[in-house]
Amino acid sequence: MGLISGILMGMICGIGLMAAWKHMMRYRSNKRIAKAVDVKLMGCLSRDDLKKVCGDNFPEWISFPIYEQVKWLNKQLSKLWPFIAEAGEAIIRESVEPLLEDYRPPGITSLKFSKLSLGTVAPKIEGIRVQSLKKGQITMDIDLRWGGDPNIVLGVEAAMVASIPIQLKNLQVFTVIRVIFQLTEEIPCISAVVVALLSE
């Protein structure tokens, strides 16, 4: 009697496991099919449809397919950002503070950064377009977006008045940067680099 009941229980458990496995595989198959349908529908959308879905902040590679996505570069930029930010802060201090001093209005005794940090959020490159517009030059257009968390405080000191802090917060940069490399036959093959902003 015990042997028969054991066999029956084993058969019931086996049938139950098989039914559960079949149900799980059917569920996963249906999920994969649904994802494939969604991907296919997204692939059928035109550029205008994608612009409507994304709103005003659609990346350049949607509007202009010649822009290439560079996810690998964004990963490296995130890792390098602490070092880039530190170097950028030093460059900003060295280049901007003398200009502030030169154009300091009368009555102001000092214009200096009391705090200068570019934050921990790295910029994101949405796409890059490389073209050769002139012989001996390589032109690179970079669609750059940065919604950073900088901490920039400008200390303004005036005669007979305590220091007044002016803080820059919620800095967001959305622009296309054009980098032009002037080529030469000598190592390192680049004689000059020109950087300009193509959009406001």
mmCIF file with all atom_site columns, C-alpha atoms in Angstrom:
data_model
loop_
_atom_site.group_PDB
_atom_site.id
_atom_site.type_symbol
_atom_site.label_atom_id
_atom_site.label_alt_id
_atom_site.label_comp_id
_atom_site.label_asym_id
_atom_site.label_entity_id
_atom_site.label_seq_id
_atom_site.pdbx_PDB_ins_code
_atom_site.Cartn_x
_atom_site.Cartn_y
_atom_site.Cartn_z
_atom_site.occupancy
_atom_site.B_iso_or_equiv
_atom_site.pdbx_formal_charge
_atom_site.auth_seq_id
_atom_site.auth_comp_id
_atom_site.auth_asym_id
_atom_site.auth_atom_id
_atom_site.pdbx_PDB_model_num
ATOM 1   C CA . MET A 1 1   ? 0.000  0.000   0.000   1.00 0.00 ? 1   MET A CA 1
ATOM 2   C CA . GLY A 1 2   ? 2.812  2.367   0.899   1.00 0.00 ? 2   GLY A CA 1
ATOM 3   C CA . LEU A 1 3   ? 4.608  1.572   -2.379  1.00 0.00 ? 3   LEU A CA 1
ATOM 4   C CA . ILE A 1 4   ? 1.515  2.330   -4.459  1.00 0.00 ? 4   ILE A CA 1
ATOM 5   C CA . SER A 1 5   ? 0.809  5.591   -2.644  1.00 0.00 ? 5   SER A CA 1
ATOM 6   C CA . GLY A 1 6   ? 4.460  6.597   -3.092  1.00 0.00 ? 6   GLY A CA 1
ATOM 7   C CA . ILE A 1 7   ? 4.281  5.901   -6.825  1.00 0.00 ? 7   ILE A CA 1
ATOM 8   C CA . LEU A 1 8   ? 1.007  7.863   -7.101  1.00 0.00 ? 8   LEU A CA 1
ATOM 9   C CA . MET A 1 9   ? 2.473  10.814  -5.180  1.00 0.00 ? 9   MET A CA 1
ATOM 10  C CA . GLY A 1 10  ? 5.558  10.751  -7.387  1.00 0.00 ? 10  GLY A CA 1
ATOM 11  C CA . MET A 1 11  ? 3.434  10.722  -10.538 1.00 0.00 ? 11  MET A CA 1
ATOM 12  C CA . ILE A 1 12  ? 1.271  13.593  -9.249  1.00 0.00 ? 12  ILE A CA 1
ATOM 13  C CA . CYS A 1 13  ? 4.328  15.652  -8.305  1.00 0.00 ? 13  CYS A CA 1
ATOM 14  C CA . GLY A 1 14  ? 5.962  14.917  -11.667 1.00 0.00 ? 14  GLY A CA 1
ATOM 15  C CA . ILE A 1 15  ? 2.833  15.911  -13.596 1.00 0.00 ? 15  ILE A CA 1
ATOM 16  C CA . GLY A 1 16  ? 2.540  19.074  -11.479 1.00 0.00 ? 16  GLY A CA 1
ATOM 17  C CA . LEU A 1 17  ? 6.178  20.029  -12.137 1.00 0.00 ? 17  LEU A CA 1
ATOM 18  C CA . MET A 1 18  ? 5.753  19.410  -15.860 1.00 0.00 ? 18  MET A CA 1
ATOM 19  C CA . ALA A 1 19  ? 2.595  21.536  -15.945 1.00 0.00 ? 19  ALA A CA 1
ATOM 20  C CA . ALA A 1 20  ? 4.320  24.346  -14.017 1.00 0.00 ? 20  ALA A CA 1
ATOM 21  C CA . TRP A 1 21  ? 7.346  24.197  -16.343 1.00 0.00 ? 21  TRP A CA 1
ATOM 22  C CA . LYS A 1 22  ? 5.106  24.305  -19.429 1.00 0.00 ? 22  LYS A CA 1
ATOM 23  C CA . HIS A 1 23  ? 3.174  27.261  -18.009 1.00 0.00 ? 23  HIS A CA 1
ATOM 24  C CA . MET A 1 24  ? 6.400  29.137  -17.223 1.00 0.00 ? 24  MET A CA 1
ATOM 25  C CA . MET A 1 25  ? 7.824  28.514  -20.689 1.00 0.00 ? 25  MET A CA 1
ATOM 26  C CA . ARG A 1 26  ? 4.565  29.674  -22.307 1.00 0.00 ? 26  ARG A CA 1
ATOM 27  C CA . TYR A 1 27  ? 4.632  32.839  -20.147 1.00 0.00 ? 27  TYR A CA 1
ATOM 28  C CA . ARG A 1 28  ? 8.249  33.594  -21.096 1.00 0.00 ? 28  ARG A CA 1
ATOM 29  C CA . SER A 1 29  ? 7.483  32.945  -24.770 1.00 0.00 ? 29  SER A CA 1
ATOM 30  C CA . ASN A 1 30  ? 4.500  35.307  -24.709 1.00 0.00 ? 30  ASN A CA 1
ATOM 31  C CA . LYS A 1 31  ? 6.630  37.945  -22.951 1.00 0.00 ? 31  LYS A CA 1
ATOM 32  C CA . ARG A 1 32  ? 9.358  37.648  -25.599 1.00 0.00 ? 32  ARG A CA 1
ATOM 33  C CA . ILE A 1 33  ? 6.781  37.902  -28.380 1.00 0.00 ? 33  ILE A CA 1
ATOM 34  C CA . ALA A 1 34  ? 5.283  41.035  -26.787 1.00 0.00 ? 34  ALA A CA 1
ATOM 35  C CA . LYS A 1 35  ? 8.744  42.623  -26.523 1.00 0.00 ? 35  LYS A CA 1
ATOM 36  C CA . ALA A 1 36  ? 9.495  41.737  -30.133 1.00 0.00 ? 36  ALA A CA 1
ATOM 37  C CA . VAL A 1 37  ? 6.221  43.372  -31.222 1.00 0.00 ? 37  VAL A CA 1
ATOM 38  C CA . ASP A 1 38  ? 7.081  46.532  -29.236 1.00 0.00 ? 38  ASP A CA 1
ATOM 39  C CA . VAL A 1 39  ? 10.564 46.684  -30.761 1.00 0.00 ? 39  VAL A CA 1
ATOM 40  C CA . LYS A 1 40  ? 9.114  46.167  -34.245 1.00 0.00 ? 40  LYS A CA 1
ATOM 41  C CA . LEU A 1 41  ? 6.579  48.955  -33.686 1.00 0.00 ? 41  LEU A CA 1
ATOM 42  C CA . MET A 1 42  ? 9.329  51.297  -32.467 1.00 0.00 ? 42  MET A CA 1
ATOM 43  C CA . GLY A 1 43  ? 11.350 50.441  -35.549 1.00 0.00 ? 43  GLY A CA 1
ATOM 44  C CA . CYS A 1 44  ? 8.425  51.393  -37.767 1.00 0.00 ? 44  CYS A CA 1
ATOM 45  C CA . LEU A 1 45  ? 8.156  54.882  -36.269 1.00 0.00 ? 45  LEU A CA 1
ATOM 46  C CA . SER A 1 46  ? 9.324  57.745  -38.445 1.00 0.00 ? 46  SER A CA 1
ATOM 47  C CA . ARG A 1 47  ? 11.631 60.495  -37.235 1.00 0.00 ? 47  ARG A CA 1
ATOM 48  C CA . ASP A 1 48  ? 8.667  62.830  -36.799 1.00 0.00 ? 48  ASP A CA 1
ATOM 49  C CA . ASP A 1 49  ? 6.897  60.242  -34.627 1.00 0.00 ? 49  ASP A CA 1
ATOM 50  C CA . LEU A 1 50  ? 10.031 59.810  -32.492 1.00 0.00 ? 50  LEU A CA 1
ATOM 51  C CA . LYS A 1 51  ? 10.274 63.587  -32.088 1.00 0.00 ? 51  LYS A CA 1
ATOM 52  C CA . LYS A 1 52  ? 6.671  63.654  -30.846 1.00 0.00 ? 52  LYS A CA 1
ATOM 53  C CA . VAL A 1 53  ? 7.382  60.849  -28.377 1.00 0.00 ? 53  VAL A CA 1
ATOM 54  C CA . CYS A 1 54  ? 10.614 62.429  -27.087 1.00 0.00 ? 54  CYS A CA 1
ATOM 55  C CA . GLY A 1 55  ? 9.372  66.031  -27.068 1.00 0.00 ? 55  GLY A CA 1
ATOM 56  C CA . ASP A 1 56  ? 11.811 68.920  -27.424 1.00 0.00 ? 56  ASP A CA 1
ATOM 57  C CA . ASN A 1 57  ? 14.711 67.032  -25.868 1.00 0.00 ? 57  ASN A CA 1
ATOM 58  C CA . PHE A 1 58  ? 15.144 64.435  -28.576 1.00 0.00 ? 58  PHE A CA 1
ATOM 59  C CA . PRO A 1 59  ? 18.802 63.572  -29.278 1.00 0.00 ? 59  PRO A CA 1
ATOM 60  C CA . GLU A 1 60  ? 20.452 64.649  -32.522 1.00 0.00 ? 60  GLU A CA 1
ATOM 61  C CA . TRP A 1 61  ? 20.853 61.071  -33.781 1.00 0.00 ? 61  TRP A CA 1
ATOM 62  C CA . ILE A 1 62  ? 17.035 60.873  -34.100 1.00 0.00 ? 62  ILE A CA 1
ATOM 63  C CA . SER A 1 63  ? 16.791 64.061  -36.132 1.00 0.00 ? 63  SER A CA 1
ATOM 64  C CA . PHE A 1 64  ? 19.958 63.383  -38.115 1.00 0.00 ? 64  PHE A CA 1
ATOM 65  C CA . PRO A 1 65  ? 20.778 59.672  -38.436 1.00 0.00 ? 65  PRO A CA 1
ATOM 66  C CA . ILE A 1 66  ? 24.363 60.506  -39.438 1.00 0.00 ? 66  ILE A CA 1
ATOM 67  C CA . TYR A 1 67  ? 24.966 61.162  -35.728 1.00 0.00 ? 67  TYR A CA 1
ATOM 68  C CA . GLU A 1 68  ? 26.391 58.006  -34.188 1.00 0.00 ? 68  GLU A CA 1
ATOM 69  C CA . GLN A 1 69  ? 25.635 56.898  -30.641 1.00 0.00 ? 69  GLN A CA 1
ATOM 70  C CA . VAL A 1 70  ? 28.671 56.520  -28.393 1.00 0.00 ? 70  VAL A CA 1
ATOM 71  C CA . LYS A 1 71  ? 27.544 54.621  -25.300 1.00 0.00 ? 71  LYS A CA 1
ATOM 72  C CA . TRP A 1 72  ? 31.062 53.308  -24.721 1.00 0.00 ? 72  TRP A CA 1
ATOM 73  C CA . LEU A 1 73  ? 32.401 56.866  -24.617 1.00 0.00 ? 73  LEU A CA 1
ATOM 74  C CA . ASN A 1 74  ? 29.795 57.900  -22.034 1.00 0.00 ? 74  ASN A CA 1
ATOM 75  C CA . LYS A 1 75  ? 30.842 54.986  -19.805 1.00 0.00 ? 75  LYS A CA 1
ATOM 76  C CA . GLN A 1 76  ? 34.471 56.082  -19.965 1.00 0.00 ? 76  GLN A CA 1
ATOM 77  C CA . LEU A 1 77  ? 33.490 59.720  -19.412 1.00 0.00 ? 77  LEU A CA 1
ATOM 78  C CA . SER A 1 78  ? 31.620 58.771  -16.225 1.00 0.00 ? 78  SER A CA 1
ATOM 79  C CA . LYS A 1 79  ? 34.735 57.047  -14.881 1.00 0.00 ? 79  LYS A CA 1
ATOM 80  C CA . LEU A 1 80  ? 37.054 59.909  -15.858 1.00 0.00 ? 80  LEU A CA 1
ATOM 81  C CA . TRP A 1 81  ? 34.729 62.721  -14.759 1.00 0.00 ? 81  TRP A CA 1
ATOM 82  C CA . PRO A 1 82  ? 36.185 63.201  -11.219 1.00 0.00 ? 82  PRO A CA 1
ATOM 83  C CA . PHE A 1 83  ? 39.627 63.854  -12.748 1.00 0.00 ? 83  PHE A CA 1
ATOM 84  C CA . ILE A 1 84  ? 38.245 65.974  -15.608 1.00 0.00 ? 84  ILE A CA 1
ATOM 85  C CA . ALA A 1 85  ? 36.174 68.026  -13.148 1.00 0.00 ? 85  ALA A CA 1
ATOM 86  C CA . GLU A 1 86  ? 39.193 68.677  -10.929 1.00 0.00 ? 86  GLU A CA 1
ATOM 87  C CA . ALA A 1 87  ? 41.297 69.814  -13.901 1.00 0.00 ? 87  ALA A CA 1
ATOM 88  C CA . GLY A 1 88  ? 38.399 71.913  -15.223 1.00 0.00 ? 88  GLY A CA 1
ATOM 89  C CA . GLU A 1 89  ? 37.972 73.659  -11.883 1.00 0.00 ? 89  GLU A CA 1
ATOM 90  C CA . ALA A 1 90  ? 41.658 74.640  -11.866 1.00 0.00 ? 90  ALA A CA 1
ATOM 91  C CA . ILE A 1 91  ? 41.461 75.925  -15.456 1.00 0.00 ? 91  ILE A CA 1
ATOM 92  C CA . ILE A 1 92  ? 38.319 77.951  -14.702 1.00 0.00 ? 92  ILE A CA 1
ATOM 93  C CA . ARG A 1 93  ? 39.973 79.570  -11.682 1.00 0.00 ? 93  ARG A CA 1
ATOM 94  C CA . GLU A 1 94  ? 43.124 80.422  -13.627 1.00 0.00 ? 94  GLU A CA 1
ATOM 95  C CA . SER A 1 95  ? 41.314 81.814  -16.674 1.00 0.00 ? 95  SER A CA 1
ATOM 96  C CA . VAL A 1 96  ? 38.111 83.379  -15.298 1.00 0.00 ? 96  VAL A CA 1
ATOM 97  C CA . GLU A 1 97  ? 39.306 85.062  -12.086 1.00 0.00 ? 97  GLU A CA 1
ATOM 98  C CA . PRO A 1 98  ? 41.810 87.358  -13.894 1.00 0.00 ? 98  PRO A CA 1
ATOM 99  C CA . LEU A 1 99  ? 39.020 88.387  -16.298 1.00 0.00 ? 99  LEU A CA 1
ATOM 100 C CA . LEU A 1 100 ? 36.716 89.144  -13.380 1.00 0.00 ? 100 LEU A CA 1
ATOM 101 C CA . GLU A 1 101 ? 39.466 91.256  -11.849 1.00 0.00 ? 101 GLU A CA 1
ATOM 102 C CA . ASP A 1 102 ? 40.031 93.154  -15.118 1.00 0.00 ? 102 ASP A CA 1
ATOM 103 C CA . TYR A 1 103 ? 36.334 93.968  -15.556 1.00 0.00 ? 103 TYR A CA 1
ATOM 104 C CA . ARG A 1 104 ? 35.624 94.569  -11.869 1.00 0.00 ? 104 ARG A CA 1
ATOM 105 C CA . PRO A 1 105 ? 33.208 97.527  -11.546 1.00 0.00 ? 105 PRO A CA 1
ATOM 106 C CA . PRO A 1 106 ? 34.072 100.534 -9.349  1.00 0.00 ? 106 PRO A CA 1
ATOM 107 C CA . GLY A 1 107 ? 33.193 100.058 -5.697  1.00 0.00 ? 107 GLY A CA 1
ATOM 108 C CA . ILE A 1 108 ? 33.844 96.300  -5.793  1.00 0.00 ? 108 ILE A CA 1
ATOM 109 C CA . THR A 1 109 ? 37.124 95.396  -4.093  1.00 0.00 ? 109 THR A CA 1
ATOM 110 C CA . SER A 1 110 ? 37.225 91.700  -4.956  1.00 0.00 ? 110 SER A CA 1
ATOM 111 C CA . LEU A 1 111 ? 35.571 89.183  -7.298  1.00 0.00 ? 111 LEU A CA 1
ATOM 112 C CA . LYS A 1 112 ? 36.719 85.613  -6.646  1.00 0.00 ? 112 LYS A CA 1
ATOM 113 C CA . PHE A 1 113 ? 35.280 82.118  -6.465  1.00 0.00 ? 113 PHE A CA 1
ATOM 114 C CA . SER A 1 114 ? 34.735 81.165  -2.847  1.00 0.00 ? 114 SER A CA 1
ATOM 115 C CA . LYS A 1 115 ? 33.522 77.708  -3.962  1.00 0.00 ? 115 LYS A CA 1
ATOM 116 C CA . LEU A 1 116 ? 34.033 76.025  -7.294  1.00 0.00 ? 116 LEU A CA 1
ATOM 117 C CA . SER A 1 117 ? 32.957 72.442  -7.884  1.00 0.00 ? 117 SER A CA 1
ATOM 118 C CA . LEU A 1 118 ? 31.649 70.963  -11.137 1.00 0.00 ? 118 LEU A CA 1
ATOM 119 C CA . GLY A 1 119 ? 29.823 68.237  -9.218  1.00 0.00 ? 119 GLY A CA 1
ATOM 120 C CA . THR A 1 120 ? 29.649 64.496  -9.632  1.00 0.00 ? 120 THR A CA 1
ATOM 121 C CA . VAL A 1 121 ? 27.344 64.209  -12.657 1.00 0.00 ? 121 VAL A CA 1
ATOM 122 C CA . ALA A 1 122 ? 29.250 63.699  -15.902 1.00 0.00 ? 122 ALA A CA 1
ATOM 123 C CA . PRO A 1 123 ? 28.066 65.203  -19.204 1.00 0.00 ? 123 PRO A CA 1
ATOM 124 C CA . LYS A 1 124 ? 26.404 62.873  -21.679 1.00 0.00 ? 124 LYS A CA 1
ATOM 125 C CA . ILE A 1 125 ? 27.229 62.722  -25.369 1.00 0.00 ? 125 ILE A CA 1
ATOM 126 C CA . GLU A 1 126 ? 24.038 61.921  -27.289 1.00 0.00 ? 126 GLU A CA 1
ATOM 127 C CA . GLY A 1 127 ? 25.769 61.530  -30.641 1.00 0.00 ? 127 GLY A CA 1
ATOM 128 C CA . ILE A 1 128 ? 28.824 62.356  -32.731 1.00 0.00 ? 128 ILE A CA 1
ATOM 129 C CA . ARG A 1 129 ? 29.033 63.244  -36.416 1.00 0.00 ? 129 ARG A CA 1
ATOM 130 C CA . VAL A 1 130 ? 32.404 63.103  -38.169 1.00 0.00 ? 130 VAL A CA 1
ATOM 131 C CA . GLN A 1 131 ? 32.815 64.709  -41.564 1.00 0.00 ? 131 GLN A CA 1
ATOM 132 C CA . SER A 1 132 ? 35.547 66.079  -43.799 1.00 0.00 ? 132 SER A CA 1
ATOM 133 C CA . LEU A 1 133 ? 34.469 69.512  -45.049 1.00 0.00 ? 133 LEU A CA 1
ATOM 134 C CA . LYS A 1 134 ? 37.902 70.725  -46.171 1.00 0.00 ? 134 LYS A CA 1
ATOM 135 C CA . LYS A 1 135 ? 41.066 68.996  -47.266 1.00 0.00 ? 135 LYS A CA 1
ATOM 136 C CA . GLY A 1 136 ? 43.485 68.604  -44.374 1.00 0.00 ? 136 GLY A CA 1
ATOM 137 C CA . GLN A 1 137 ? 40.743 68.966  -41.754 1.00 0.00 ? 137 GLN A CA 1
ATOM 138 C CA . ILE A 1 138 ? 38.474 66.649  -39.805 1.00 0.00 ? 138 ILE A CA 1
ATOM 139 C CA . THR A 1 139 ? 35.294 68.160  -38.395 1.00 0.00 ? 139 THR A CA 1
ATOM 140 C CA . MET A 1 140 ? 33.528 66.535  -35.449 1.00 0.00 ? 140 MET A CA 1
ATOM 141 C CA . ASP A 1 141 ? 30.096 67.682  -34.209 1.00 0.00 ? 141 ASP A CA 1
ATOM 142 C CA . ILE A 1 142 ? 29.307 66.572  -30.657 1.00 0.00 ? 142 ILE A CA 1
ATOM 143 C CA . ASP A 1 143 ? 25.739 66.670  -29.297 1.00 0.00 ? 143 ASP A CA 1
ATOM 144 C CA . LEU A 1 144 ? 26.459 67.389  -25.617 1.00 0.00 ? 144 LEU A CA 1
ATOM 145 C CA . ARG A 1 145 ? 23.955 67.403  -22.749 1.00 0.00 ? 145 ARG A CA 1
ATOM 146 C CA . TRP A 1 146 ? 24.801 68.139  -19.144 1.00 0.00 ? 146 TRP A CA 1
ATOM 147 C CA . GLY A 1 147 ? 22.374 68.503  -16.259 1.00 0.00 ? 147 GLY A CA 1
ATOM 148 C CA . GLY A 1 148 ? 25.023 68.748  -13.579 1.00 0.00 ? 148 GLY A CA 1
ATOM 149 C CA . ASP A 1 149 ? 25.080 69.397  -9.857  1.00 0.00 ? 149 ASP A CA 1
ATOM 150 C CA . PRO A 1 150 ? 27.814 72.054  -9.643  1.00 0.00 ? 150 PRO A CA 1
ATOM 151 C CA . ASN A 1 151 ? 28.480 74.152  -6.575  1.00 0.00 ? 151 ASN A CA 1
ATOM 152 C CA . ILE A 1 152 ? 29.772 77.505  -7.832  1.00 0.00 ? 152 ILE A CA 1
ATOM 153 C CA . VAL A 1 153 ? 29.791 80.483  -5.468  1.00 0.00 ? 153 VAL A CA 1
ATOM 154 C CA . LEU A 1 154 ? 31.244 83.848  -6.463  1.00 0.00 ? 154 LEU A CA 1
ATOM 155 C CA . GLY A 1 155 ? 32.342 85.976  -3.543  1.00 0.00 ? 155 GLY A CA 1
ATOM 156 C CA . VAL A 1 156 ? 31.729 89.709  -4.120  1.00 0.00 ? 156 VAL A CA 1
ATOM 157 C CA . GLU A 1 157 ? 33.437 92.077  -1.707  1.00 0.00 ? 157 GLU A CA 1
ATOM 158 C CA . ALA A 1 158 ? 32.812 95.811  -1.597  1.00 0.00 ? 158 ALA A CA 1
ATOM 159 C CA . ALA A 1 159 ? 34.137 98.599  0.576   1.00 0.00 ? 159 ALA A CA 1
ATOM 160 C CA . MET A 1 160 ? 32.347 98.885  3.919   1.00 0.00 ? 160 MET A CA 1
ATOM 161 C CA . VAL A 1 161 ? 30.124 95.917  2.993   1.00 0.00 ? 161 VAL A CA 1
ATOM 162 C CA . ALA A 1 162 ? 30.381 92.267  4.000   1.00 0.00 ? 162 ALA A CA 1
ATOM 163 C CA . SER A 1 163 ? 31.110 89.671  1.336   1.00 0.00 ? 163 SER A CA 1
ATOM 164 C CA . ILE A 1 164 ? 28.053 88.878  -0.788  1.00 0.00 ? 164 ILE A CA 1
ATOM 165 C CA . PRO A 1 165 ? 27.881 85.298  -2.172  1.00 0.00 ? 165 PRO A CA 1
ATOM 166 C CA . ILE A 1 166 ? 26.384 84.741  -5.623  1.00 0.00 ? 166 ILE A CA 1
ATOM 167 C CA . GLN A 1 167 ? 25.578 81.073  -6.243  1.00 0.00 ? 167 GLN A CA 1
ATOM 168 C CA . LEU A 1 168 ? 25.026 79.310  -9.567  1.00 0.00 ? 168 LEU A CA 1
ATOM 169 C CA . LYS A 1 169 ? 22.550 76.421  -9.251  1.00 0.00 ? 169 LYS A CA 1
ATOM 170 C CA . ASN A 1 170 ? 20.632 74.043  -11.513 1.00 0.00 ? 170 ASN A CA 1
ATOM 171 C CA . LEU A 1 171 ? 23.065 74.420  -14.400 1.00 0.00 ? 171 LEU A CA 1
ATOM 172 C CA . GLN A 1 172 ? 21.938 72.674  -17.594 1.00 0.00 ? 172 GLN A CA 1
ATOM 173 C CA . VAL A 1 173 ? 23.826 72.650  -20.877 1.00 0.00 ? 173 VAL A CA 1
ATOM 174 C CA . PHE A 1 174 ? 22.290 71.449  -24.157 1.00 0.00 ? 174 PHE A CA 1
ATOM 175 C CA . THR A 1 175 ? 24.435 72.279  -27.162 1.00 0.00 ? 175 THR A CA 1
ATOM 176 C CA . VAL A 1 176 ? 26.263 71.005  -30.209 1.00 0.00 ? 176 VAL A CA 1
ATOM 177 C CA . ILE A 1 177 ? 30.024 71.470  -30.092 1.00 0.00 ? 177 ILE A CA 1
ATOM 178 C CA . ARG A 1 178 ? 32.051 71.564  -33.296 1.00 0.00 ? 178 ARG A CA 1
ATOM 179 C CA . VAL A 1 179 ? 35.672 70.431  -32.994 1.00 0.00 ? 179 VAL A CA 1
ATOM 180 C CA . ILE A 1 180 ? 37.918 70.993  -36.020 1.00 0.00 ? 180 ILE A CA 1
ATOM 181 C CA . PHE A 1 181 ? 41.233 69.137  -36.217 1.00 0.00 ? 181 PHE A CA 1
ATOM 182 C CA . GLN A 1 182 ? 43.828 70.669  -38.536 1.00 0.00 ? 182 GLN A CA 1
ATOM 183 C CA . LEU A 1 183 ? 45.920 67.791  -39.884 1.00 0.00 ? 183 LEU A CA 1
ATOM 184 C CA . THR A 1 184 ? 49.626 67.726  -40.651 1.00 0.00 ? 184 THR A CA 1
ATOM 185 C CA . GLU A 1 185 ? 52.088 65.164  -41.964 1.00 0.00 ? 185 GLU A CA 1
ATOM 186 C CA . GLU A 1 186 ? 54.230 65.314  -38.829 1.00 0.00 ? 186 GLU A CA 1
ATOM 187 C CA . ILE A 1 187 ? 53.572 63.387  -35.619 1.00 0.00 ? 187 ILE A CA 1
ATOM 188 C CA . PRO A 1 188 ? 51.141 63.750  -33.772 1.00 0.00 ? 188 PRO A CA 1
ATOM 189 C CA . CYS A 1 189 ? 49.396 64.545  -37.111 1.00 0.00 ? 189 CYS A CA 1
ATOM 190 C CA . ILE A 1 190 ? 47.315 67.381  -35.572 1.00 0.00 ? 190 ILE A CA 1
ATOM 191 C CA . SER A 1 191 ? 48.689 70.923  -35.758 1.00 0.00 ? 191 SER A CA 1
ATOM 192 C CA . ALA A 1 192 ? 45.687 72.808  -34.328 1.00 0.00 ? 192 ALA A CA 1
ATOM 193 C CA . VAL A 1 193 ? 42.286 72.243  -32.704 1.00 0.00 ? 193 VAL A CA 1
ATOM 194 C CA . VAL A 1 194 ? 39.394 74.709  -32.985 1.00 0.00 ? 194 VAL A CA 1
ATOM 195 C CA . VAL A 1 195 ? 36.329 74.404  -30.723 1.00 0.00 ? 195 VAL A CA 1
ATOM 196 C CA . ALA A 1 196 ? 33.049 76.302  -31.313 1.00 0.00 ? 196 ALA A CA 1
ATOM 197 C CA . LEU A 1 197 ? 29.397 76.118  -30.247 1.00 0.00 ? 197 LEU A CA 1
ATOM 198 C CA . LEU A 1 198 ? 26.894 75.567  -33.067 1.00 0.00 ? 198 LEU A CA 1
ATOM 199 C CA . SER A 1 199 ? 23.738 76.147  -30.998 1.00 0.00 ? 199 SER A CA 1
ATOM 200 C CA . GLU A 1 200 ? 22.730 78.549  -28.251 1.00 0.00 ? 200 GLU A CA 1
#
